[in-house]
């Protein structure tokens, strides 16, 4: 079964599009955060030189560097045409909005922020919600109106 993540179509009704997405999301999460950590290295170097040019003001961005890099990474990948980050593409999943609209940069950032907030409150127990909901949706998926589907 091949599902092409096309932003012009709403989430499919076929149950096969959602089988195994919860475990794939966990592995995609791990891959994505390894990629983000690797992206933080050149970002830190760029921020160092930017801090020199701005006479030290750029150094105040170092505590937020991970959040900035992760936000840009997910905003441009999940909010892009493929509607999936690099880890999600490797695991064969994508995020779609249930109303059929394409994922945009802001929706991807809100999705990420809600995931971080809910994960800090509920810890990894947030994944238990996906075991009992239709389409293996998590709480932040319900709040934003998204669903994770298989692409392969």
Coordinates of C-alpha atoms in Angstrom, one line a residue:
X1 CA 0.0 0.0 0.0
X2 CA 1.4 3.4 -1.0
X3 CA -0.1 6.6 0.3
X4 CA 1.3 9.8 -1.1
X5 CA 1.2 12.6 1.4
X6 CA -0.6 15.1 -0.8
X7 CA -1.7 18.3 1.0
X8 CA -4.8 18.5 -1.2
X9 CA -6.5 15.5 0.3
X10 CA -7.8 14.9 3.8
X11 CA -6.7 12.1 5.9
X12 CA -7.7 8.7 4.5
X13 CA -10.4 6.6 6.0
X14 CA -8.7 3.3 5.3
X15 CA -7.6 1.7 8.6
X16 CA -4.4 0.3 7.0
X17 CA -3.1 3.9 6.7
X18 CA -2.8 4.0 10.5
X19 CA -1.4 0.6 11.5
X20 CA 1.9 0.8 13.3
X21 CA 2.1 4.6 13.2
X22 CA 2.6 4.9 17.0
X23 CA 5.8 2.8 17.1
X24 CA 7.0 4.5 13.9
X25 CA 6.5 7.9 15.6
X26 CA 8.7 6.8 18.5
X27 CA 11.6 5.9 16.2
X28 CA 11.1 9.0 14.1
X29 CA 11.3 11.1 17.3
X30 CA 14.6 9.5 18.1
X31 CA 16.0 10.1 14.6
X32 CA 14.7 13.6 14.5
X33 CA 16.3 14.6 17.7
X34 CA 19.7 13.1 16.7
X35 CA 19.4 15.2 13.5
X36 CA 18.5 18.3 15.6
X37 CA 21.5 17.8 17.9
X38 CA 23.8 17.5 14.9
X39 CA 22.3 20.7 13.4
X40 CA 23.0 22.5 16.7
X41 CA 26.7 22.2 16.1
X42 CA 26.9 24.4 13.0
X43 CA 24.2 26.7 14.4
X44 CA 26.4 27.2 17.6
X45 CA 29.4 28.1 15.4
X46 CA 27.3 30.6 13.4
X47 CA 25.9 32.0 16.6
X48 CA 29.4 32.4 18.0
X49 CA 30.4 34.6 15.0
X50 CA 27.1 36.4 15.1
X51 CA 27.8 37.2 18.8
X52 CA 31.1 38.7 17.9
X53 CA 29.6 40.9 15.3
X54 CA 26.8 42.0 17.7
X55 CA 29.3 42.7 20.5
X56 CA 28.1 39.8 22.6
X57 CA 24.4 40.2 22.3
X58 CA 24.1 36.9 20.4
X59 CA 25.5 35.0 23.3
X60 CA 22.1 35.4 25.0
X61 CA 20.6 33.1 22.3
X62 CA 22.7 30.1 23.4
X63 CA 20.2 28.9 26.0
X64 CA 17.5 28.8 23.4
X65 CA 19.6 27.4 20.6
X66 CA 18.1 23.9 20.8
X67 CA 14.5 25.3 20.8
X68 CA 15.3 27.6 17.8
X69 CA 16.9 24.9 15.7
X70 CA 14.1 22.3 16.5
X71 CA 11.4 24.9 15.7
X72 CA 13.0 25.8 12.4
X73 CA 13.6 22.1 11.6
X74 CA 10.1 21.0 12.3
X75 CA 8.5 24.1 10.8
X76 CA 10.3 23.7 7.5
X77 CA 10.1 19.9 7.2
X78 CA 6.7 19.1 8.7
X79 CA 5.3 22.4 7.4
X80 CA 6.8 21.7 3.9
X81 CA 5.5 19.9 0.9
X82 CA 6.2 16.3 2.2
X83 CA 4.5 17.1 5.6
X84 CA 7.1 14.9 7.3
X85 CA 10.5 15.5 9.0
X86 CA 13.5 13.5 7.9
X87 CA 12.9 11.0 10.7
X88 CA 9.3 10.6 9.7
X89 CA 10.3 10.1 6.1
X90 CA 12.7 7.4 7.2
X91 CA 10.0 5.6 9.1
X92 CA 7.4 6.0 6.3
X93 CA 5.0 8.3 8.1
X94 CA 3.6 11.8 7.5
X95 CA 1.4 14.3 9.3
X96 CA -1.9 15.4 7.7
X97 CA -4.6 17.7 8.9
X98 CA -8.0 16.2 9.2
X99 CA -9.7 19.1 7.5
X100 CA -7.7 18.5 4.3
X101 CA -5.7 21.7 4.4
X102 CA -1.9 21.5 4.0
X103 CA 0.3 21.6 7.1
X104 CA 1.9 25.0 7.2
X105 CA 4.9 26.4 9.2
X106 CA 2.8 27.8 12.0
X107 CA 0.7 24.6 12.4
X108 CA 3.9 22.6 12.6
X109 CA 5.3 24.9 15.3
X110 CA 2.1 24.7 17.3
X111 CA 2.1 20.9 17.0
X112 CA 5.7 20.8 18.3
X113 CA 5.0 23.3 21.1
X114 CA 2.0 21.4 22.3
X115 CA 3.9 18.1 22.2
X116 CA 6.7 19.6 24.4
X117 CA 4.2 21.1 26.9
X118 CA 2.1 17.9 27.2
X119 CA 5.2 15.7 27.3
X120 CA 6.7 17.7 30.1
X121 CA 3.4 17.4 32.1
X122 CA 2.4 13.8 31.2
X123 CA 6.0 12.5 30.6
X124 CA 6.2 9.6 28.1
X125 CA 2.8 8.4 29.4
X126 CA 1.4 10.6 26.6
X127 CA 2.0 7.7 24.3
X128 CA -0.6 5.6 26.1
X129 CA -3.3 7.8 24.7
X130 CA -2.4 6.5 21.2
X131 CA -3.2 3.0 22.2
X132 CA -6.8 3.8 23.0
X133 CA -7.8 6.4 20.4
X134 CA -9.0 6.0 16.9
X135 CA -6.1 6.3 14.3
X136 CA -3.6 6.2 17.2
X137 CA -3.9 10.0 17.7
X138 CA -2.2 11.7 20.6
X139 CA -3.5 14.6 22.7
X140 CA -1.7 17.2 20.7
X141 CA -3.0 15.7 17.5
X142 CA -6.5 16.2 18.7
X143 CA -5.8 19.8 19.7
X144 CA -4.2 20.8 16.4
X145 CA -6.4 18.6 14.2
X146 CA -3.8 16.4 12.7
X147 CA -3.3 12.7 12.2
X148 CA -0.2 10.6 11.4
X149 CA -0.5 8.3 8.4
X150 CA 1.7 5.7 6.8
X151 CA 3.3 6.6 3.5
X152 CA 4.6 3.2 2.7

